[in-house]
CSV table of C-alpha atoms in Angstrom, one decimal:
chain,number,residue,atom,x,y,z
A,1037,UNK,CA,-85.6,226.4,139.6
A,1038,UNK,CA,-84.5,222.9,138.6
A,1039,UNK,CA,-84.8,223.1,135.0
A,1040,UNK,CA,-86.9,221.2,132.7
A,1041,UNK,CA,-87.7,217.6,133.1
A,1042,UNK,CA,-86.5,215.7,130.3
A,1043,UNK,CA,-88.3,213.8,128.2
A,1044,UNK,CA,-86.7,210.4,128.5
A,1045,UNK,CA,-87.8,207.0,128.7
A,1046,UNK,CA,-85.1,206.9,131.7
A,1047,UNK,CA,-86.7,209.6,133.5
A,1048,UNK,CA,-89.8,207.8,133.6
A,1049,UNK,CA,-87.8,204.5,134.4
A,1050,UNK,CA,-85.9,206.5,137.4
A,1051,UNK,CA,-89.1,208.1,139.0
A,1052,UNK,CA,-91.2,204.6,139.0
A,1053,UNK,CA,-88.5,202.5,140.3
A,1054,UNK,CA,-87.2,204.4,142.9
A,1055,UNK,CA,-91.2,205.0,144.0
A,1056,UNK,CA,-91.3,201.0,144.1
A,1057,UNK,CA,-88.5,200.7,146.1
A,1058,UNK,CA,-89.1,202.8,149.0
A,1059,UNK,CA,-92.6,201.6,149.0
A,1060,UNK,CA,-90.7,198.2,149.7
A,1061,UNK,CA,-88.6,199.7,152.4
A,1062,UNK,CA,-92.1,201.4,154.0
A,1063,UNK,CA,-93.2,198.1,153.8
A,1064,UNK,CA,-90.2,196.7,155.6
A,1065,UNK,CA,-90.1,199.3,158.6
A,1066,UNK,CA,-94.1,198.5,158.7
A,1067,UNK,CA,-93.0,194.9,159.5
A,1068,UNK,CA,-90.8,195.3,161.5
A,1069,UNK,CA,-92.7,197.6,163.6
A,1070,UNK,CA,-94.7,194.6,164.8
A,1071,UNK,CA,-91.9,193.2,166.8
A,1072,UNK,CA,-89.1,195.8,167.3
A,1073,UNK,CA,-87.5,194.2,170.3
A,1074,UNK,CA,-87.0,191.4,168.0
A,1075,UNK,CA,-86.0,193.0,164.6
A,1076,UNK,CA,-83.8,195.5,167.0
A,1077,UNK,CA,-80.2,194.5,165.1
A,1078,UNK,CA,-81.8,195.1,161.8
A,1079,UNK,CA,-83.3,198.8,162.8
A,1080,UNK,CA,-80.3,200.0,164.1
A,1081,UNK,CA,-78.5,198.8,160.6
A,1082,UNK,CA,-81.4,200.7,158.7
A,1083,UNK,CA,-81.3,203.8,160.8
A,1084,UNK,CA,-77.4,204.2,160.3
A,1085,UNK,CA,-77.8,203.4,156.6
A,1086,UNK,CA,-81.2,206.0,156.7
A,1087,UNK,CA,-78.4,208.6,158.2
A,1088,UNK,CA,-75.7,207.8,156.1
A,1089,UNK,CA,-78.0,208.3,152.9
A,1090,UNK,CA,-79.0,211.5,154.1
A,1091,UNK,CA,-75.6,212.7,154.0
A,1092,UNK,CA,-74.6,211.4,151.3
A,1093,UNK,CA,-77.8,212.9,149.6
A,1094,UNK,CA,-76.4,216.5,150.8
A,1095,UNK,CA,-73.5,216.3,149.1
A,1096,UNK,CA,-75.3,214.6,145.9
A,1097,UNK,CA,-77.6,217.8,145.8
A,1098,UNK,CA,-75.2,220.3,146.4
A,1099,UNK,CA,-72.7,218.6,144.0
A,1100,UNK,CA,-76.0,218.5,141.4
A,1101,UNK,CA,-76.7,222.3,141.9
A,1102,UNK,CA,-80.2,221.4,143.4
A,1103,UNK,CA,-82.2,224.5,145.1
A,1104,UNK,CA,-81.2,225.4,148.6
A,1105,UNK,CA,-84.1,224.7,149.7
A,1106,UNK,CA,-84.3,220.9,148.2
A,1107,UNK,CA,-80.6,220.2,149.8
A,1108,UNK,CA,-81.8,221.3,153.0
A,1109,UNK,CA,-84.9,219.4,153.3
A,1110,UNK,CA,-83.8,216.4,151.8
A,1111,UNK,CA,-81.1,215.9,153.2
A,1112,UNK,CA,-82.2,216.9,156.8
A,1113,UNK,CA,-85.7,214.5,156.7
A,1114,UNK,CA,-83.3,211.4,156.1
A,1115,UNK,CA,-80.3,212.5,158.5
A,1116,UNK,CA,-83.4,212.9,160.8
A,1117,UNK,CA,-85.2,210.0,160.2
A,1118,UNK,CA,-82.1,207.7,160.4
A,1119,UNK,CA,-81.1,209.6,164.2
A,1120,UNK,CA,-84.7,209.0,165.3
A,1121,UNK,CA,-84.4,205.5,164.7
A,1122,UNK,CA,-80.8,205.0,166.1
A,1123,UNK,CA,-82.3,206.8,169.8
A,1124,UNK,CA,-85.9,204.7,169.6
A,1125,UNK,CA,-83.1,201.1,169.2
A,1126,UNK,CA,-80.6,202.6,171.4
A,1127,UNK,CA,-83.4,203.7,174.5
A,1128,UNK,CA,-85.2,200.3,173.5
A,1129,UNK,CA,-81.8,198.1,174.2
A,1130,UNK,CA,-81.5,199.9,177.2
A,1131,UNK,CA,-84.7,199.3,178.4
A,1132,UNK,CA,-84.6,195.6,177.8
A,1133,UNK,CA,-81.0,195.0,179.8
């Protein structure tokens, strides 16, 4: 239901790259993991950029005419993501005090 994929040397280009970066960013939250008291200020800044992207991606899909069901699971897993990593920073500062 999303039409035919074009054969573009930008397609390929779009799919790669984008696959590179949010191995990067996996491999960022996997580092920070290791210390999170620490790298606190920088997971709260991800996971209210994570929740902002998700919305942002609802309106880019809708906008885009992308399948119901790709709208609402795209842009649910990062609006979800991004909360659960605001409450694990916000219930970790609090802990800490």
């Amino acid at each position: 239901g999303m039409g035919q994929l074009p054969d573009a040397p930008v397609v390929g280009y779009l799919a790669r790259s984008d696959s590179a970066f949010f191995a990067i960013l996996g491999g960022l939250l996997w580092v920070l993991s290791f210390d999170v008291r620490r790298h606190r200020p920088v997971l709260v800044y991800l996971g209210a950029a994570i929740l902002l992207f998700g919305l942002v991606l609802f309106a880019v899909d809708f906008l885009e005419g992308m399948p119901l069901w790709w709208n609402l699971w795209e842009g649910s897993a990062n609006t979800g993501f991004g909360i659960l990593i605001l409450v694990f920073s916000w219930r970790l500062g609090r802990s800490s005090g």
